Amino acid sequence: MILMDGKAAAAGIRQELATLVRMEVARGMRAPGLAVVLVGDDPASQIYVRNKQKACAEAGIHSEAHILPRGTGQKELLHLLDTLNARTDIDGILVQLPLPVGLDAAVCTGAIAPDKDVDGFHPVNMGKLALGLPCLKPCTPAGVLRLLSIYGFNPAGKKAVVVGRSNIVGMPLALLLAQKQFNATVTICHSGTADLKRECLAADYLFLAMGRPRAIGADMIHEGCIVVDIGINRTPGGLCGDADFEAMSRKAAAMTPVPGGAGPMTIAMLLENTVFSWRQRLGLVS
Ligand code: NDP
């Protein structure tokens, strides 16, 4: 079984981005800028924001965290996003999800300028994604597809099953897989799927994005299946994915670990989107 090491792959991408940024800054360009907005004090979100800032620092990207107290109103948050949209030194903006109750994530995501939407969640970017047009792509789907390509796996002509249809993971991943570039035959499963086991057993590539600890067992894949486990579940025994990793690793041809698979690739894609947005703003790419 091939273990697809997202940590190592992400380190390589981050290194390349750091080199690119260093070269442009040495030529006199300003550094790329990312603004991360966090509302409230959710401990997991605080860790995610810190990790993103650390990754930015290592890549030479200026990052700033805007931390607003729980209880912040939507109007106040939208005002901050307007200010960040207007700043010429900020290339990427993201609002750390989930937002506290009372704040509408769709409204906030939609208030970010599409060309600074480095999470790729804005309706304009999602619409372009669906149409197969160039856009800032959601980081987790882009990250797992990059990981597959780094390991030489090509889903073209294969049956890909995506379990989960959220707007941030499952749905954009399915849209990408169905595009000519990836050319997979795609099935999307969700909580209304009648026979999940039957769908999973048909998969050559199985993408798990349910958020259900070890819900998919080895009896649900065929021998030689390639399993990309995106789920991150906190259990008393630590982090685990949606797959029963131990049992499945004896049957799958390749798997991603949790942690260390999709997670690090997501951060690498966030940096890549930020650097892309920066280069576009500076006129370095068309
Ligand atoms: P959501 O809760 O938004 O979506 C979960 C999806 O799984 C839904 O479409 C839901 O169906 C489906 N689902 C849930 N239970 C079942 C079931 N028993 N059978 C079939 N389908 C089911 O989660 P996200 O998409 O935001 O995240 C999914 C997982 O990925 C989480 O564990 C999250 O932590 C992780 N994640 C990892 C990231 C990374 O960087 N590695 C980044 C983002 C998320 P329905 O639509 O019918 O409710």
Tab-separated table of C-alpha atoms and ligand atoms in Angstrom:
chain	number	residue	atom	x	y	z
A	1	MET	CA	0.000	0.000	0.000
A	2	ILE	CA	1.314	3.418	-0.944
A	3	LEU	CA	0.937	5.995	1.804
A	4	MET	CA	0.377	9.391	0.193
A	5	ASP	CA	2.349	11.696	2.460
A	6	GLY	CA	0.640	15.081	2.327
A	7	LYS	CA	3.085	16.592	4.778
A	8	ALA	CA	6.098	15.901	2.564
A	9	ALA	CA	4.295	16.923	-0.636
A	10	ALA	CA	3.082	20.150	0.973
A	11	ALA	CA	6.595	20.930	2.231
A	12	GLY	CA	7.875	20.739	-1.358
A	13	ILE	CA	5.165	23.090	-2.645
A	14	ARG	CA	5.751	25.536	0.207
A	15	GLN	CA	9.474	25.529	-0.538
A	16	GLU	CA	8.835	26.343	-4.208
A	17	LEU	CA	6.470	29.170	-3.253
A	18	ALA	CA	9.010	30.576	-0.788
A	19	THR	CA	11.657	30.611	-3.527
A	20	LEU	CA	9.296	32.375	-5.932
A	21	VAL	CA	8.353	35.013	-3.342
A	22	ARG	CA	12.005	35.565	-2.358
A	23	MET	CA	12.973	36.113	-6.007
A	24	GLU	CA	10.240	38.676	-6.637
A	25	VAL	CA	10.872	40.513	-3.363
A	26	ALA	CA	14.587	40.639	-4.247
A	27	ARG	CA	13.522	42.330	-7.522
A	28	GLY	CA	11.797	45.012	-5.454
A	29	MET	CA	8.238	43.702	-5.358
A	30	ARG	CA	6.234	43.974	-2.134
A	31	ALA	CA	5.573	40.724	-0.271
A	32	PRO	CA	2.225	38.941	-0.750
A	33	GLY	CA	-0.349	39.719	1.952
A	34	LEU	CA	-2.976	37.461	3.523
A	35	ALA	CA	-5.610	38.615	6.026
A	36	VAL	CA	-7.239	35.960	8.194
A	37	VAL	CA	-10.427	36.899	10.021
A	38	LEU	CA	-11.423	34.943	13.111
A	39	VAL	CA	-14.546	35.640	15.135
A	40	GLY	CA	-14.814	34.130	18.614
A	41	ASP	CA	-12.565	31.825	20.590
A	42	ASP	CA	-13.124	28.350	19.149
A	43	PRO	CA	-9.895	26.498	20.124
A	44	ALA	CA	-9.697	24.434	16.887
A	45	SER	CA	-10.122	27.597	14.777
A	46	GLN	CA	-7.412	29.345	16.798
A	47	ILE	CA	-5.012	26.489	16.014
A	48	TYR	CA	-5.911	26.584	12.298
A	49	VAL	CA	-5.298	30.343	12.171
A	50	ARG	CA	-1.938	30.003	13.950
A	51	ASN	CA	-0.867	27.219	11.555
A	52	LYS	CA	-1.803	29.319	8.546
A	53	GLN	CA	0.155	32.300	9.874
A	54	LYS	CA	3.219	30.144	10.577
A	55	ALA	CA	3.051	28.698	7.054
A	56	CYS	CA	2.771	32.223	5.612
A	57	ALA	CA	5.806	33.425	7.561
A	58	GLU	CA	7.899	30.518	6.245
A	59	ALA	CA	6.877	31.328	2.666
A	60	GLY	CA	7.666	35.042	3.014
A	61	ILE	CA	3.979	35.999	2.930
A	62	HIS	CA	2.902	38.850	5.183
A	63	SER	CA	-0.068	37.633	7.198
A	64	GLU	CA	-2.275	39.405	9.675
A	65	ALA	CA	-4.944	37.933	11.914
A	66	HIS	CA	-8.017	40.046	12.632
A	67	ILE	CA	-9.482	38.509	15.763
A	68	LEU	CA	-12.929	39.756	16.680
A	69	PRO	CA	-14.746	38.882	19.887
A	70	ARG	CA	-17.697	36.478	19.965
A	71	GLY	CA	-20.776	38.681	19.752
A	72	THR	CA	-19.387	40.743	16.871
A	73	GLY	CA	-22.270	41.769	14.612
A	74	GLN	CA	-22.548	41.000	10.933
A	75	LYS	CA	-22.370	44.693	10.020
A	76	GLU	CA	-19.052	45.083	11.837
A	77	LEU	CA	-17.622	42.002	10.156
A	78	LEU	CA	-18.758	43.160	6.722
A	79	HIS	CA	-17.173	46.559	7.372
A	80	LEU	CA	-13.837	44.866	8.136
A	81	LEU	CA	-14.102	42.811	4.933
A	82	ASP	CA	-14.790	45.996	2.923
A	83	THR	CA	-11.671	47.585	4.399
A	84	LEU	CA	-9.560	44.539	3.562
A	85	ASN	CA	-11.022	44.376	0.043
A	86	ALA	CA	-9.858	47.954	-0.538
A	87	ARG	CA	-6.300	47.481	0.747
A	88	THR	CA	-3.669	47.281	-1.968
A	89	ASP	CA	-1.210	45.344	0.223
A	90	ILE	CA	-3.661	42.486	0.869
A	91	ASP	CA	-3.944	39.823	-1.850
A	92	GLY	CA	-5.954	37.203	-0.011
A	93	ILE	CA	-8.722	37.300	2.589
A	94	LEU	CA	-10.258	34.395	4.419
A	95	VAL	CA	-12.862	34.150	7.118
A	96	GLN	CA	-12.160	31.197	9.386
A	97	LEU	CA	-15.215	28.915	9.519
A	98	PRO	CA	-17.344	27.987	11.333
A	99	LEU	CA	-18.600	31.409	12.416
A	100	PRO	CA	-20.409	31.803	15.754
A	101	VAL	CA	-24.194	31.544	15.728
A	102	GLY	CA	-25.758	34.785	14.501
A	103	LEU	CA	-23.265	35.359	11.683
A	104	ASP	CA	-24.134	34.177	8.185
A	105	ALA	CA	-21.161	32.397	6.594
A	106	ALA	CA	-22.602	32.652	3.070
A	107	VAL	CA	-23.087	36.423	3.384
A	108	CYS	CA	-19.555	36.909	4.772
A	109	THR	CA	-17.954	34.688	2.131
A	110	GLY	CA	-19.875	36.576	-0.536
A	111	ALA	CA	-18.570	39.907	0.794
A	112	ILE	CA	-14.939	39.050	0.016
A	113	ALA	CA	-13.711	40.408	-3.329
A	114	PRO	CA	-13.678	37.347	-5.657
A	115	ASP	CA	-10.072	38.019	-6.721
A	116	LYS	CA	-8.992	37.950	-3.035
A	117	ASP	CA	-11.099	34.903	-2.154
A	118	VAL	CA	-8.169	32.546	-1.538
A	119	ASP	CA	-10.445	29.919	0.044
A	120	GLY	CA	-12.344	29.753	-3.267
A	121	PHE	CA	-15.757	29.802	-1.550
A	122	HIS	CA	-17.204	32.952	-3.195
A	123	PRO	CA	-20.209	32.235	-5.466
A	124	VAL	CA	-18.318	33.808	-8.389
A	125	ASN	CA	-15.407	31.388	-7.938
A	126	MET	CA	-17.737	28.430	-7.313
A	127	GLY	CA	-19.710	29.373	-10.446
A	128	LYS	CA	-16.529	29.599	-12.507
A	129	LEU	CA	-15.426	26.255	-11.109
A	130	ALA	CA	-18.717	24.689	-12.204
A	131	LEU	CA	-18.287	26.219	-15.664
A	132	GLY	CA	-14.695	25.002	-15.950
A	133	LEU	CA	-13.335	28.576	-16.105
A	134	PRO	CA	-10.070	29.713	-14.463
A	135	CYS	CA	-10.668	30.729	-10.834
A	136	LEU	CA	-9.327	30.516	-7.298
A	137	LYS	CA	-10.114	26.901	-6.388
A	138	PRO	CA	-11.174	25.653	-2.945
A	139	CYS	CA	-8.011	24.559	-1.161
A	140	THR	CA	-8.932	21.083	0.113
A	141	PRO	CA	-10.258	19.721	-3.207
A	142	ALA	CA	-7.343	21.286	-5.114
A	143	GLY	CA	-4.911	19.921	-2.515
A	144	VAL	CA	-6.020	16.298	-2.668
A	145	LEU	CA	-6.033	16.302	-6.471
A	146	ARG	CA	-2.504	17.725	-6.443
A	147	LEU	CA	-1.446	15.024	-4.002
A	148	LEU	CA	-2.794	12.313	-6.308
A	149	SER	CA	-0.921	13.826	-9.232
A	150	ILE	CA	2.332	14.046	-7.240
A	151	TYR	CA	2.008	10.306	-6.593
A	152	GLY	CA	1.329	9.668	-10.297
A	153	PHE	CA	-2.334	8.686	-9.888
A	154	ASN	CA	-4.672	9.760	-12.671
A	155	PRO	CA	-8.431	9.366	-12.184
A	156	ALA	CA	-9.168	9.815	-15.921
A	157	GLY	CA	-11.614	7.175	-17.103
A	158	LYS	CA	-11.947	5.785	-13.569
A	159	LYS	CA	-14.918	5.721	-11.259
A	160	ALA	CA	-14.558	8.329	-8.519
A	161	VAL	CA	-16.933	8.292	-5.561
A	162	VAL	CA	-17.091	11.369	-3.340
A	163	VAL	CA	-18.806	10.864	0.020
A	164	GLY	CA	-19.984	14.300	1.185
A	165	ARG	CA	-21.474	17.205	-0.758
A	166	SER	CA	-20.568	20.274	1.298
A	167	ASN	CA	-19.867	23.501	-0.546
A	168	ILE	CA	-16.299	23.593	0.736
A	169	VAL	CA	-15.139	20.012	0.164
A	170	GLY	CA	-17.399	17.370	-1.417
A	171	MET	CA	-19.223	19.377	-4.078
A	172	PRO	CA	-16.256	21.351	-5.491
A	173	LEU	CA	-14.148	18.174	-5.439
A	174	ALA	CA	-16.805	16.336	-7.469
A	175	LEU	CA	-17.013	19.272	-9.907
A	176	LEU	CA	-13.243	19.266	-10.390
A	177	LEU	CA	-13.058	15.486	-10.849
A	178	ALA	CA	-15.733	15.654	-13.549
A	179	GLN	CA	-13.830	18.284	-15.563
A	180	LYS	CA	-11.901	17.280	-18.692
A	181	GLN	CA	-8.621	17.865	-16.864
A	182	PHE	CA	-9.383	14.959	-14.487
A	183	ASN	CA	-11.971	13.126	-16.593
A	184	ALA	CA	-13.302	10.852	-13.852
A	185	THR	CA	-16.816	9.395	-13.834
A	186	VAL	CA	-18.175	10.841	-10.624
A	187	THR	CA	-20.751	9.724	-8.077
A	188	ILE	CA	-21.654	12.018	-5.174
A	189	CYS	CA	-22.925	10.370	-1.968
A	190	HIS	CA	-24.590	12.024	1.031
A	191	SER	CA	-26.761	11.171	3.987
A	192	GLY	CA	-29.659	10.425	1.638
A	193	THR	CA	-27.696	7.831	-0.370
A	194	ALA	CA	-29.667	4.572	-0.235
A	195	ASP	CA	-26.801	2.063	-0.308
A	196	LEU	CA	-23.489	3.711	0.569
A	197	LYS	CA	-21.622	0.418	0.697
A	198	ARG	CA	-22.631	-0.490	-2.840
A	199	GLU	CA	-21.521	2.951	-4.127
A	200	CYS	CA	-18.177	2.766	-2.307
A	201	LEU	CA	-17.510	-0.780	-3.533
A	202	ALA	CA	-17.784	0.509	-7.116
A	203	ALA	CA	-15.092	3.183	-6.564
A	204	ASP	CA	-11.634	3.100	-8.142
A	205	TYR	CA	-10.993	6.371	-6.295
A	206	LEU	CA	-12.844	6.906	-3.031
A	207	PHE	CA	-12.875	10.405	-1.502
A	208	LEU	CA	-14.205	10.576	2.048
A	209	ALA	CA	-15.457	13.937	3.346
A	210	MET	CA	-18.182	13.057	5.818
A	211	GLY	CA	-16.751	13.896	9.212
A	212	ARG	CA	-17.760	10.473	10.646
A	213	PRO	CA	-14.902	8.748	12.513
A	214	ARG	CA	-13.900	5.419	10.887
A	215	ALA	CA	-17.371	5.109	9.305
A	216	ILE	CA	-16.055	3.445	6.129
A	217	GLY	CA	-14.665	-0.036	6.734
A	218	ALA	CA	-12.476	-2.298	4.612
A	219	ASP	CA	-15.572	-4.276	3.542
A	220	MET	CA	-16.751	-1.129	1.696
A	221	ILE	CA	-13.877	-0.928	-0.835
A	222	HIS	CA	-12.652	-3.248	-3.534
A	223	GLU	CA	-9.085	-4.552	-3.583
A	224	GLY	CA	-6.764	-1.930	-5.095
A	225	CYS	CA	-9.003	1.096	-4.443
A	226	ILE	CA	-7.267	4.450	-3.958
A	227	VAL	CA	-8.639	6.085	-0.819
A	228	VAL	CA	-8.344	9.798	-0.098
A	229	ASP	CA	-9.500	10.409	3.452
A	230	ILE	CA	-10.327	14.073	3.996
A	231	GLY	CA	-12.266	13.642	7.242
A	232	ILE	CA	-10.710	15.051	10.388
A	233	ASN	CA	-12.424	13.736	13.496
A	234	ARG	CA	-11.441	14.449	17.077
A	235	THR	CA	-11.918	11.331	19.191
A	236	PRO	CA	-10.784	10.511	22.726
A	237	GLY	CA	-7.976	8.473	21.088
A	238	GLY	CA	-6.813	11.441	18.962
A	239	LEU	CA	-7.455	12.537	15.379
A	240	CYS	CA	-8.785	10.052	12.866
A	241	GLY	CA	-10.325	10.089	9.425
A	242	ASP	CA	-13.573	8.738	8.006
A	243	ALA	CA	-11.868	5.465	7.000
A	244	ASP	CA	-10.947	2.546	9.191
A	245	PHE	CA	-7.297	3.076	8.270
A	246	GLU	CA	-5.797	-0.083	9.799
A	247	ALA	CA	-8.151	-2.515	8.108
A	248	MET	CA	-8.344	-0.613	4.837
A	249	SER	CA	-4.598	-0.276	4.422
A	250	ARG	CA	-4.416	-4.063	3.871
A	251	LYS	CA	-6.767	-3.802	0.900
A	252	ALA	CA	-6.276	-0.347	-0.686
A	253	ALA	CA	-3.596	0.357	-3.297
A	254	ALA	CA	-2.952	3.793	-1.809
A	255	MET	CA	-4.280	5.873	1.059
A	256	THR	CA	-3.830	9.247	2.705
A	257	PRO	CA	-3.156	9.255	6.460
A	258	VAL	CA	-5.073	11.379	8.982
A	259	PRO	CA	-3.412	13.536	10.105
A	260	GLY	CA	-0.726	14.195	7.488
A	261	GLY	CA	-2.685	13.741	4.252
A	262	ALA	CA	-5.266	16.230	3.037
A	263	GLY	CA	-4.716	18.729	5.888
A	264	PRO	CA	-1.182	19.907	5.014
A	265	MET	CA	-2.114	20.038	1.312
A	266	THR	CA	-4.990	22.389	2.150
A	267	ILE	CA	-2.588	24.889	3.706
A	268	ALA	CA	-0.167	24.568	0.775
A	269	MET	CA	-3.016	25.398	-1.635
A	270	LEU	CA	-4.012	28.397	0.481
A	271	LEU	CA	-0.472	29.743	0.119
A	272	GLU	CA	-0.484	28.940	-3.602
A	273	ASN	CA	-3.775	30.794	-4.098
A	274	THR	CA	-2.402	33.784	-2.152
A	275	VAL	CA	0.792	33.862	-4.213
A	276	PHE	CA	-1.232	33.500	-7.431
A	277	SER	CA	-3.516	36.364	-6.424
A	278	TRP	CA	-0.468	38.490	-5.539
A	279	ARG	CA	1.264	37.773	-8.860
A	280	GLN	CA	-1.923	38.615	-10.720
A	281	ARG	CA	-2.296	41.899	-8.836
A	282	LEU	CA	1.314	42.808	-9.618
A	283	GLY	CA	0.775	41.966	-13.282
A	284	LEU	CA	3.224	39.048	-13.172
A	285	VAL	CA	0.629	36.621	-14.580
A	286	SER	CA	-2.235	37.316	-16.944
B	1	NDP	P1	-20.080	18.875	6.383
B	1	NDP	O1	-20.622	18.410	7.694
B	1	NDP	O2	-20.436	20.204	5.854
B	1	NDP	O3	-20.526	17.805	5.265
B	1	NDP	C1	-20.504	16.439	5.511
B	1	NDP	C2	-21.085	15.710	4.317
B	1	NDP	O4	-21.050	14.306	4.587
B	1	NDP	C3	-22.531	16.089	4.025
B	1	NDP	O5	-22.740	16.218	2.653
B	1	NDP	C4	-23.332	14.914	4.586
B	1	NDP	O6	-24.515	14.632	3.886
B	1	NDP	C5	-22.345	13.763	4.373
B	1	NDP	N1	-22.575	12.684	5.316
B	1	NDP	C6	-22.579	12.764	6.671
B	1	NDP	N2	-22.848	11.571	7.204
B	1	NDP	C7	-23.044	10.710	6.169
B	1	NDP	C8	-23.353	9.340	6.074
B	1	NDP	N3	-23.533	8.573	7.158
B	1	NDP	N4	-23.464	8.796	4.844
B	1	NDP	C9	-23.277	9.535	3.732
B	1	NDP	N5	-22.967	10.856	3.763
B	1	NDP	C10	-22.854	11.432	4.964
B	1	NDP	O7	-18.531	18.676	6.485
B	1	NDP	P2	-17.317	19.312	5.595
B	1	NDP	O8	-17.516	18.984	4.166
B	1	NDP	O9	-17.070	20.687	6.002
B	1	NDP	O10	-16.117	18.432	6.166
B	1	NDP	C11	-16.104	17.026	6.007
B	1	NDP	C12	-14.929	16.465	6.776
B	1	NDP	O11	-13.728	16.960	6.194
B	1	NDP	C13	-14.870	16.888	8.256
B	1	NDP	O12	-14.332	15.825	9.001
B	1	NDP	C14	-13.924	18.051	8.248
B	1	NDP	O13	-13.262	18.208	9.483
B	1	NDP	C15	-12.965	17.622	7.181
B	1	NDP	N6	-12.252	18.725	6.546
B	1	NDP	C16	-10.934	18.551	6.334
B	1	NDP	C17	-10.204	19.533	5.750
B	1	NDP	C18	-8.750	19.305	5.532
B	1	NDP	O14	-8.032	20.249	5.362
B	1	NDP	N7	-8.300	18.054	5.520
B	1	NDP	C19	-10.793	20.806	5.339
B	1	NDP	C20	-12.218	20.859	5.518
B	1	NDP	C21	-12.909	19.850	6.121
B	1	NDP	P3	-25.751	15.682	3.827
B	1	NDP	O15	-25.354	16.720	2.842
B	1	NDP	O16	-26.897	14.853	3.365
B	1	NDP	O17	-25.919	16.218	5.211
